[in-house]
Amino acid sequence: MAIALAVFSGFGVALAAPVLSRRLNNAAGWVLALLPAALTLYFVSLLPLAAAEQPAAFSSSWAPELGLFLSFRADGLGLLFALLISGIGTLVIVYASGYLKGNPNIGRFYAWLLTFMAAMLGVALADNALLLFVFWELTSLSSFILIGFEHERESARAAALQALLVTGAGGLALLAGLLLLGLAGGTLELSTLLGQGDTLRASPYYVPALILILLGAFTKSAQFPFHFWLPNAMEAPTPVSAYLHSATMVKAGIYLLARLSPALGGTNLWMYAVGGIGASTMLAGGYLALTQTDLKRLLAYSTVSALGMLTLLIGLGSQLALKAAVVLLLAHGLYKGALFLVAGALDHETGTRDIRQLGGLFPKMRLTALAAGLAALSMAGLPPLFGFISKELTYEAALEYGPWLTAAVVAAGLSFVFVAGIVGIGPFWGRKTETPRSPHEAPPSMWLGALTLAGLSLLIGLFPATVSGLLVSPAFSAAVGQTTSVELALWHGVNPAFILSVITVLAGGGLYVVRGPLRSGLSRLAWSRGPAFLYERSLDGLNALARGQTRILQNGYLRHYLFSILLATTGLAGFTLLTKGGLYWPSAVTDVRFYELALGVLILGAAFAATISWSRLGAVAALGAAGYGVALIYLLFGAPDLAMTQFMIESLTVILFVLAFYHLPHFAQLTPRRSRLRDLLVALLAGGLMTSLVLSAVGVQLFPSISDYFVENALPLAHGRNIVNVILVDFRGIDTLGEITVLGIAATGVFALLKLRMSRRKTGDEK
Amino acid sequence: MEIILAFVIGGLFAASIYMLLRRSLVKLLIGLALLSHATNLLIFTAAKLTRGNPPVIGADATALTPPFADPLPQALILTAIVISFGVMAFALALAYRVYRSVGTDDLDQMRGTDV
């Protein structure tokens, strides 16, 4: 119960956030941060349970017939994520109170940030596949709103939409994949599914389910070729970039891969698809980072590269690789989160994020520089920081798979060192440059987060045993699918991984030294038509398709609508009549009296005359003749009331027509001959269908008629002898009341339409 | 007789649909009037026809003796006739109003909602 409460508390506090923010002004961030802080402590308290393989769990049925249960489970992997989410969440909310100080919409910002946090906790802790999907989509939605937070800027709106469409499309694929997985395993509870790896891998659903789930994970975690949305998402305020687009949300795909790897991993398809995409993403992101001049985009591409590295490690799937992945996940969350917060502080204090304009800021921003330096050292993989341990493990894992993979990972490592230098050293050391704003130290709310995260990188690096037992081992066990324990140590001795590490730092440092020429050289090779181009083209295509089909189907021409309706009806009903039997064609016309035949001919002739008449009065007269003819048919076949009404109404209609035609234009031939022939064909087809329907329907009685009831009860119950009248005013009296209302409304409408003329003429005169 | 009426109904539908497909608003209204005739006659015929013998209980009788015409479709059609008259009157007023505002009764000339 407590665990469900922990997840949902964020939604509740989010509702109160705007009010709190208005009441407390700048203190609101510190107060709201108490929630994630408390959650962090709570999750820490759950760690021993997870380490003892007895994770806290809760389950309650939500819609059991759909397989949807409100079930949560806090195992090692979930808790590692939950701690990243709540821990960094605490710091980011405090940070936002400084970063967005004075922004009138800050209350809304807190609300969405907390909503995101709750949703993301749900992703990490959900034990039901459908529940996970619901939270997954909620993170996409809150990411959409947070990227577009400064919605007055068009670029922010476009980036928000792009992120939503890419991750949303992936989310749909994920849903389909999870459902297939549920079909294959017979349950949607993840903890049960994970134990059925062999069944799942043997299932015919395995390949489609895996591909769909991978699509969901790859779009969310910005894997190549879907990586383009992440750098564009840097339109968001920096707290969002640090939190969603570096430390937590973009790792949801990684989380899912790690979570499902015991069930789905271990096949060649898994290894090549996940590993291959991961490696491409790692290299593409690392390369693209080299050319960036905007601090945040630079960090974003390097995040893409790190996400690729994580995916690659999970794809490799060896024990060592998964251990490296879990450690990298934690290390990256700490140093990249810190560096993003530093980038935001620099932007906030100097007014620019262009790395060519930043330099020599150490004397002005000592604390920020300290945080940046520590985080950068961790990112570059230097001892004694946590990043060093992570990099050693990654290299060790890659060395198992031969020189090519090792070379690729080292290449990405070079890019890491380069980026670390640019963000952690470049802005603070060297020559002092002019910036748009005169810089000074950021407020405590803004250096606290970066310094805490960077400090943790150092502490864990120095004392890795603090996390190895309680945090890393359970998470690693969950990813491997068996209980294992991990010993982390800072110093592994001089081994191939260490030598590669030294090479990486030296070569990366060399790249940093020649960064100016390198950047201008590479940007000449820039990749102008990336996958983003494809995204734009397909979005344009989709819009064009919508416009095109609207132009065809909703073109505003009444006759085109009529054509669609008539041809569809005639085609479908005619097809059914012809193929399913039931078409009745009389062999001989019997039982017809001469005057009845003459009446039929009269009506048809009058209708024909009404259609071809050139004179308006002629047409109205023909229309009246047809109406009187119909009235006579009523009279002949036992319906005197109908006949009387029809005579009266027909006379009135003719008068109305004549009155109206007095004000309306003469008939004109508007359509060319070809169109008239086409219309005639459609009309004859529809008329023919109606004739054959009547022929087939006459005498068919599928249900007993309710007429008998009226006939029997008209006299005893309603004391009326004219049964039609009794039905109208007694049995179905309310219907008749409705009919009178309709007539009243029509009369009001007619009156208003005629009256309108006078008021318009008046305004016309005034003009 | 139903067979004859089947063709009358088909002819009325064909004539009305042809008129509904015209570009002139006035012709469209004539098509609308023909459409209601066709539909009423369809309901009337589908329930089987009975010559003479309206569903009225004689002054000295206590119940109807067959054969008699089915009262139910008659009640439905009676409502339909009156409602279609209301529709017709409204449509004519609307056509008049539109012609006054737009200056044409050609449906293809009426594009958009701004006069």
PDB file of C-alpha atoms in Angstrom, chain A residues 555-559 562-563 566 585-586 588-593 595-597 600 603-604 607 610-611 619-620 623 626-627 630 633-634 636-642 645-646 649-650 652-653 656-657 660-661 663-665 667-668 670-671 675-676 679-680 682-684 686-687 690-691 694-695 697-699 705-707 710-711 714-715 720-724 727-728 739 742-743 746 749-750 753-754 756-757 760-761, chain B residues 1-30 33-34 36-37 40-42 44-64 68-97 99-101 104-108 110-111 115:
ATOM      1  CA  ASN A 555     -15.325  19.293 -50.464  1.00  0.00           C
ATOM      2  CA  GLY A 556     -18.436  21.329 -49.708  1.00  0.00           C
ATOM      3  CA  TYR A 557     -20.361  20.203 -52.792  1.00  0.00           C
ATOM      4  CA  LEU A 558     -23.733  18.835 -51.677  1.00  0.00           C
ATOM      5  CA  ARG A 559     -24.031  16.610 -54.717  1.00  0.00           C
ATOM      6  CA  LEU A 562     -25.164  12.727 -52.049  1.00  0.00           C
ATOM      7  CA  PHE A 563     -23.200  10.725 -54.584  1.00  0.00           C
ATOM      8  CA  LEU A 566     -26.412   7.072 -52.779  1.00  0.00           C
ATOM      9  CA  TRP A 585     -39.594 -10.222 -59.373  1.00  0.00           C
ATOM     10  CA  PRO A 586     -43.314 -10.610 -60.097  1.00  0.00           C
ATOM     11  CA  ALA A 588     -47.442 -11.194 -63.785  1.00  0.00           C
ATOM     12  CA  VAL A 589     -49.265  -8.075 -62.692  1.00  0.00           C
ATOM     13  CA  THR A 590     -52.577  -9.154 -61.242  1.00  0.00           C
ATOM     14  CA  ASP A 591     -55.389  -7.546 -59.337  1.00  0.00           C
ATOM     15  CA  VAL A 592     -55.025  -4.058 -60.796  1.00  0.00           C
ATOM     16  CA  ARG A 593     -57.963  -1.870 -61.664  1.00  0.00           C
ATOM     17  CA  TYR A 595     -58.199   3.713 -62.630  1.00  0.00           C
ATOM     18  CA  GLU A 596     -55.409   2.673 -60.269  1.00  0.00           C
ATOM     19  CA  LEU A 597     -53.060   2.128 -63.192  1.00  0.00           C
ATOM     20  CA  GLY A 600     -49.867   5.546 -61.181  1.00  0.00           C
ATOM     21  CA  ILE A 603     -48.090  10.490 -60.641  1.00  0.00           C
ATOM     22  CA  LEU A 604     -45.075   9.339 -62.631  1.00  0.00           C
ATOM     23  CA  ALA A 607     -42.997  13.835 -61.322  1.00  0.00           C
ATOM     24  CA  ALA A 610     -41.633  18.556 -62.523  1.00  0.00           C
ATOM     25  CA  THR A 611     -38.078  17.557 -63.280  1.00  0.00           C
ATOM     26  CA  ALA A 619     -42.826  22.665 -62.090  1.00  0.00           C
ATOM     27  CA  VAL A 620     -44.869  23.672 -59.041  1.00  0.00           C
ATOM     28  CA  LEU A 623     -45.448  18.867 -58.111  1.00  0.00           C
ATOM     29  CA  ALA A 626     -48.088  14.413 -58.083  1.00  0.00           C
ATOM     30  CA  GLY A 627     -49.095  15.237 -54.485  1.00  0.00           C
ATOM     31  CA  VAL A 630     -50.580  10.372 -53.921  1.00  0.00           C
ATOM     32  CA  ILE A 633     -53.971   6.588 -53.594  1.00  0.00           C
ATOM     33  CA  TYR A 634     -54.391   7.097 -49.845  1.00  0.00           C
ATOM     34  CA  LEU A 636     -58.458   4.448 -52.489  1.00  0.00           C
ATOM     35  CA  PHE A 637     -56.623   2.246 -50.012  1.00  0.00           C
ATOM     36  CA  GLY A 638     -58.466   2.969 -46.827  1.00  0.00           C
ATOM     37  CA  ALA A 639     -56.715   6.051 -45.527  1.00  0.00           C
ATOM     38  CA  PRO A 640     -59.148   8.967 -45.733  1.00  0.00           C
ATOM     39  CA  ASP A 641     -57.350  10.882 -42.957  1.00  0.00           C
ATOM     40  CA  LEU A 642     -54.122  10.767 -44.874  1.00  0.00           C
ATOM     41  CA  THR A 645     -54.180  15.923 -44.760  1.00  0.00           C
ATOM     42  CA  GLN A 646     -52.278  15.439 -47.985  1.00  0.00           C
ATOM     43  CA  ILE A 649     -50.806  20.260 -47.098  1.00  0.00           C
ATOM     44  CA  GLU A 650     -50.254  19.943 -50.840  1.00  0.00           C
ATOM     45  CA  LEU A 652     -50.504  24.947 -48.878  1.00  0.00           C
ATOM     46  CA  THR A 653     -47.150  23.810 -50.243  1.00  0.00           C
ATOM     47  CA  LEU A 656     -45.851  28.594 -50.459  1.00  0.00           C
ATOM     48  CA  PHE A 657     -43.786  27.660 -53.506  1.00  0.00           C
ATOM     49  CA  ALA A 660     -41.375  32.042 -52.652  1.00  0.00           C
ATOM     50  CA  PHE A 661     -40.724  31.718 -56.367  1.00  0.00           C
ATOM     51  CA  HIS A 663     -38.815  36.334 -55.070  1.00  0.00           C
ATOM     52  CA  LEU A 664     -36.478  33.670 -56.428  1.00  0.00           C
ATOM     53  CA  PRO A 665     -34.673  33.571 -59.781  1.00  0.00           C
ATOM     54  CA  PHE A 667     -34.590  28.219 -63.601  1.00  0.00           C
ATOM     55  CA  ALA A 668     -31.279  28.168 -65.342  1.00  0.00           C
ATOM     56  CA  LEU A 670     -26.241  25.257 -64.723  1.00  0.00           C
ATOM     57  CA  THR A 671     -24.744  21.852 -65.378  1.00  0.00           C
ATOM     58  CA  SER A 675     -23.061  15.836 -65.628  1.00  0.00           C
ATOM     59  CA  ARG A 676     -26.810  15.655 -66.175  1.00  0.00           C
ATOM     60  CA  ASP A 679     -26.914  12.437 -62.347  1.00  0.00           C
ATOM     61  CA  LEU A 680     -29.673  10.712 -64.291  1.00  0.00           C
ATOM     62  CA  VAL A 682     -27.341   7.752 -60.333  1.00  0.00           C
ATOM     63  CA  ALA A 683     -31.012   8.717 -59.901  1.00  0.00           C
ATOM     64  CA  LEU A 684     -32.209   5.767 -61.963  1.00  0.00           C
ATOM     65  CA  ALA A 686     -31.251   4.576 -56.730  1.00  0.00           C
ATOM     66  CA  GLY A 687     -34.846   4.541 -57.964  1.00  0.00           C
ATOM     67  CA  MET A 690     -36.091   1.332 -54.196  1.00  0.00           C
ATOM     68  CA  THR A 691     -38.438  -0.428 -56.616  1.00  0.00           C
ATOM     69  CA  VAL A 694     -40.473  -2.579 -52.323  1.00  0.00           C
ATOM     70  CA  LEU A 695     -41.086  -5.631 -54.503  1.00  0.00           C
ATOM     71  CA  ALA A 697     -40.387  -6.268 -48.953  1.00  0.00           C
ATOM     72  CA  VAL A 698     -44.113  -6.395 -49.600  1.00  0.00           C
ATOM     73  CA  GLY A 699     -45.713  -9.192 -47.689  1.00  0.00           C
ATOM     74  CA  SER A 705     -47.230  -6.132 -35.913  1.00  0.00           C
ATOM     75  CA  ILE A 706     -48.166  -3.968 -32.942  1.00  0.00           C
ATOM     76  CA  SER A 707     -51.169  -2.710 -34.927  1.00  0.00           C
ATOM     77  CA  PHE A 710     -54.101  -0.494 -31.177  1.00  0.00           C
ATOM     78  CA  VAL A 711     -57.022  -2.005 -33.063  1.00  0.00           C
ATOM     79  CA  ALA A 714     -58.823   1.830 -29.288  1.00  0.00           C
ATOM     80  CA  LEU A 715     -62.455   1.574 -28.233  1.00  0.00           C
ATOM     81  CA  GLY A 720     -62.280   6.404 -29.925  1.00  0.00           C
ATOM     82  CA  ARG A 721     -63.549   4.829 -33.117  1.00  0.00           C
ATOM     83  CA  ASN A 722     -61.096   6.298 -35.635  1.00  0.00           C
ATOM     84  CA  ILE A 723     -58.052   4.212 -34.826  1.00  0.00           C
ATOM     85  CA  VAL A 724     -55.541   6.408 -36.672  1.00  0.00           C
ATOM     86  CA  ILE A 727     -52.997   6.433 -32.108  1.00  0.00           C
ATOM     87  CA  LEU A 728     -52.004  10.010 -32.812  1.00  0.00           C
ATOM     88  CA  GLU A 739     -44.440  17.078 -33.746  1.00  0.00           C
ATOM     89  CA  VAL A 742     -41.201  20.874 -34.380  1.00  0.00           C
ATOM     90  CA  LEU A 743     -43.786  22.825 -36.335  1.00  0.00           C
ATOM     91  CA  ALA A 746     -40.083  25.738 -37.921  1.00  0.00           C
ATOM     92  CA  GLY A 749     -37.474  29.930 -37.891  1.00  0.00           C
ATOM     93  CA  VAL A 750     -39.464  31.051 -40.900  1.00  0.00           C
ATOM     94  CA  LEU A 753     -35.641  34.413 -41.538  1.00  0.00           C
ATOM     95  CA  LEU A 754     -38.191  36.784 -42.989  1.00  0.00           C
ATOM     96  CA  LEU A 756     -33.949  39.257 -40.667  1.00  0.00           C
ATOM     97  CA  ARG A 757     -34.385  41.021 -43.955  1.00  0.00           C
ATOM     98  CA  ARG A 760     -30.387  43.970 -42.379  1.00  0.00           C
ATOM     99  CA  ARG A 761     -31.960  46.537 -44.618  1.00  0.00           C
TER     100      ARG A 761
ATOM    101  CA  MET B   1     -51.382  -3.186 -57.157  1.00  0.00           C
ATOM    102  CA  GLU B   2     -48.258  -3.197 -54.953  1.00  0.00           C
ATOM    103  CA  ILE B   3     -46.258  -3.959 -58.096  1.00  0.00           C
ATOM    104  CA  ILE B   4     -47.540  -0.831 -59.842  1.00  0.00           C
ATOM    105  CA  LEU B   5     -46.852   1.242 -56.740  1.00  0.00           C
ATOM    106  CA  ALA B   6     -43.336  -0.180 -56.512  1.00  0.00           C
ATOM    107  CA  PHE B   7     -42.618   1.376 -59.880  1.00  0.00           C
ATOM    108  CA  VAL B   8     -44.340   4.625 -58.933  1.00  0.00           C
ATOM    109  CA  ILE B   9     -42.172   4.794 -55.789  1.00  0.00           C
ATOM    110  CA  GLY B  10     -39.002   4.040 -57.752  1.00  0.00           C
ATOM    111  CA  GLY B  11     -39.928   6.723 -60.293  1.00  0.00           C
ATOM    112  CA  LEU B  12     -40.617   9.286 -57.565  1.00  0.00           C
ATOM    113  CA  PHE B  13     -37.264   8.504 -55.905  1.00  0.00           C
ATOM    114  CA  ALA B  14     -35.425   8.784 -59.202  1.00  0.00           C
ATOM    115  CA  ALA B  15     -37.092  12.116 -60.016  1.00  0.00           C
ATOM    116  CA  SER B  16     -36.418  13.514 -56.547  1.00  0.00           C
ATOM    117  CA  ILE B  17     -32.783  12.410 -56.489  1.00  0.00           C
ATOM    118  CA  TYR B  18     -32.194  13.874 -59.915  1.00  0.00           C
ATOM    119  CA  MET B  19     -33.574  17.177 -58.650  1.00  0.00           C
ATOM    120  CA  LEU B  20     -31.526  16.976 -55.425  1.00  0.00           C
ATOM    121  CA  LEU B  21     -28.386  16.710 -57.537  1.00  0.00           C
ATOM    122  CA  ARG B  22     -29.061  19.983 -59.372  1.00  0.00           C
ATOM    123  CA  ARG B  23     -26.997  23.069 -58.668  1.00  0.00           C
ATOM    124  CA  SER B  24     -30.031  25.305 -58.407  1.00  0.00           C
ATOM    125  CA  LEU B  25     -31.353  25.683 -54.878  1.00  0.00           C
ATOM    126  CA  VAL B  26     -34.933  25.991 -56.124  1.00  0.00           C
ATOM    127  CA  LYS B  27     -34.805  22.701 -57.993  1.00  0.00           C
ATOM    128  CA  LEU B  28     -33.319  21.094 -54.914  1.00  0.00           C
ATOM    129  CA  LEU B  29     -36.414  22.123 -52.961  1.00  0.00           C
ATOM    130  CA  ILE B  30     -38.703  20.518 -55.536  1.00  0.00           C
ATOM    131  CA  ALA B  33     -40.899  17.695 -51.842  1.00  0.00           C
ATOM    132  CA  LEU B  34     -40.871  14.716 -54.221  1.00  0.00           C
ATOM    133  CA  SER B  36     -41.258  13.061 -49.016  1.00  0.00           C
ATOM    134  CA  HIS B  37     -43.994  11.785 -51.354  1.00  0.00           C
ATOM    135  CA  ASN B  40     -44.586   8.220 -47.523  1.00  0.00           C
ATOM    136  CA  LEU B  41     -45.814   6.034 -50.340  1.00  0.00           C
ATOM    137  CA  LEU B  42     -43.044   3.544 -49.548  1.00  0.00           C
ATOM    138  CA  PHE B  44     -47.790   2.949 -47.068  1.00  0.00           C
ATOM    139  CA  THR B  45     -47.092   0.206 -49.599  1.00  0.00           C
ATOM    140  CA  ALA B  46     -44.685  -1.817 -47.495  1.00  0.00           C
ATOM    141  CA  ALA B  47     -47.460  -2.515 -44.968  1.00  0.00           C
ATOM    142  CA  LYS B  48     -49.686  -4.162 -47.624  1.00  0.00           C
ATOM    143  CA  LEU B  49     -52.616  -2.435 -49.226  1.00  0.00           C
ATOM    144  CA  THR B  50     -56.302  -2.943 -48.517  1.00  0.00           C
ATOM    145  CA  ARG B  51     -58.895  -1.398 -50.803  1.00  0.00           C
ATOM    146  CA  GLY B  52     -61.541   0.727 -49.053  1.00  0.00           C
ATOM    147  CA  ASN B  53     -62.227  -0.247 -45.431  1.00  0.00           C
ATOM    148  CA  PRO B  54     -60.522   2.499 -43.410  1.00  0.00           C
ATOM    149  CA  PRO B  55     -59.613   1.532 -39.814  1.00  0.00           C
ATOM    150  CA  VAL B  56     -62.669   3.163 -38.292  1.00  0.00           C
ATOM    151  CA  ILE B  57     -65.056   1.297 -36.003  1.00  0.00           C
ATOM    152  CA  GLY B  58     -68.653   1.765 -37.100  1.00  0.00           C
ATOM    153  CA  ALA B  59     -71.108   3.583 -34.807  1.00  0.00           C
ATOM    154  CA  ASP B  60     -72.999   0.412 -33.950  1.00  0.00           C
ATOM    155  CA  ALA B  61     -70.045  -1.987 -33.867  1.00  0.00           C
ATOM    156  CA  THR B  62     -67.692  -2.684 -30.935  1.00  0.00           C
ATOM    157  CA  ALA B  63     -64.755  -3.964 -32.962  1.00  0.00           C
ATOM    158  CA  LEU B  64     -63.294  -3.830 -36.454  1.00  0.00           C
ATOM    159  CA  PHE B  68     -59.370  -3.277 -42.868  1.00  0.00           C
ATOM    160  CA  ALA B  69     -56.377  -1.059 -43.651  1.00  0.00           C
ATOM    161  CA  ASP B  70     -53.470  -1.122 -41.204  1.00  0.00           C
ATOM    162  CA  PRO B  71     -53.778   1.996 -38.983  1.00  0.00           C
ATOM    163  CA  LEU B  72     -50.144   2.067 -37.819  1.00  0.00           C
ATOM    164  CA  PRO B  73     -48.417   3.166 -41.067  1.00  0.00           C
ATOM    165  CA  GLN B  74     -51.192   5.698 -41.540  1.00  0.00           C
ATOM    166  CA  ALA B  75     -50.412   7.275 -38.186  1.00  0.00           C
ATOM    167  CA  LEU B  76     -46.712   7.374 -39.064  1.00  0.00           C
ATOM    168  CA  ILE B  77     -47.351   8.918 -42.484  1.00  0.00           C
ATOM    169  CA  LEU B  78     -49.718  11.511 -41.088  1.00  0.00           C
ATOM    170  CA  THR B  79     -46.929  12.715 -38.816  1.00  0.00           C
ATOM    171  CA  ALA B  80     -44.465  12.601 -41.696  1.00  0.00           C
ATOM    172  CA  ILE B  81     -46.679  14.693 -43.980  1.00  0.00           C
ATOM    173  CA  VAL B  82     -47.034  17.427 -41.411  1.00  0.00           C
ATOM    174  CA  ILE B  83     -43.349  17.433 -40.465  1.00  0.00           C
ATOM    175  CA  SER B  84     -42.252  17.556 -44.095  1.00  0.00           C
ATOM    176  CA  PHE B  85     -44.522  20.540 -44.570  1.00  0.00           C
ATOM    177  CA  GLY B  86     -42.694  22.270 -41.704  1.00  0.00           C
ATOM    178  CA  VAL B  87     -39.354  21.385 -43.262  1.00  0.00           C
ATOM    179  CA  MET B  88     -40.532  22.631 -46.648  1.00  0.00           C
ATOM    180  CA  ALA B  89     -41.713  25.957 -45.272  1.00  0.00           C
ATOM    181  CA  PHE B  90     -38.437  26.468 -43.427  1.00  0.00           C
ATOM    182  CA  ALA B  91     -36.368  25.460 -46.459  1.00  0.00           C
ATOM    183  CA  LEU B  92     -38.261  27.863 -48.697  1.00  0.00           C
ATOM    184  CA  ALA B  93     -37.739  30.715 -46.247  1.00  0.00           C
ATOM    185  CA  LEU B  94     -34.076  29.801 -46.020  1.00  0.00           C
ATOM    186  CA  ALA B  95     -33.711  29.731 -49.801  1.00  0.00           C
ATOM    187  CA  TYR B  96     -35.359  33.114 -50.005  1.00  0.00           C
ATOM    188  CA  ARG B  97     -33.028  34.464 -47.302  1.00  0.00           C
ATOM    189  CA  TYR B  99     -30.889  34.407 -52.351  1.00  0.00           C
ATOM    190  CA  ARG B 100     -31.413  37.814 -50.793  1.00  0.00           C
ATOM    191  CA  SER B 101     -28.009  37.718 -49.094  1.00  0.00           C
ATOM    192  CA  THR B 104     -27.557  33.606 -56.432  1.00  0.00           C
ATOM    193  CA  ASP B 105     -29.312  30.294 -56.068  1.00  0.00           C
ATOM    194  CA  ASP B 106     -26.389  28.390 -57.573  1.00  0.00           C
ATOM    195  CA  LEU B 107     -25.063  26.125 -54.819  1.00  0.00           C
ATOM    196  CA  ASP B 108     -21.573  26.156 -56.343  1.00  0.00           C
ATOM    197  CA  MET B 110     -22.061  29.636 -52.200  1.00  0.00           C
ATOM    198  CA  ARG B 111     -18.644  29.025 -50.698  1.00  0.00           C
ATOM    199  CA  VAL B 115     -21.632  36.831 -46.930  1.00  0.00           C
TER     200      VAL B 115
END
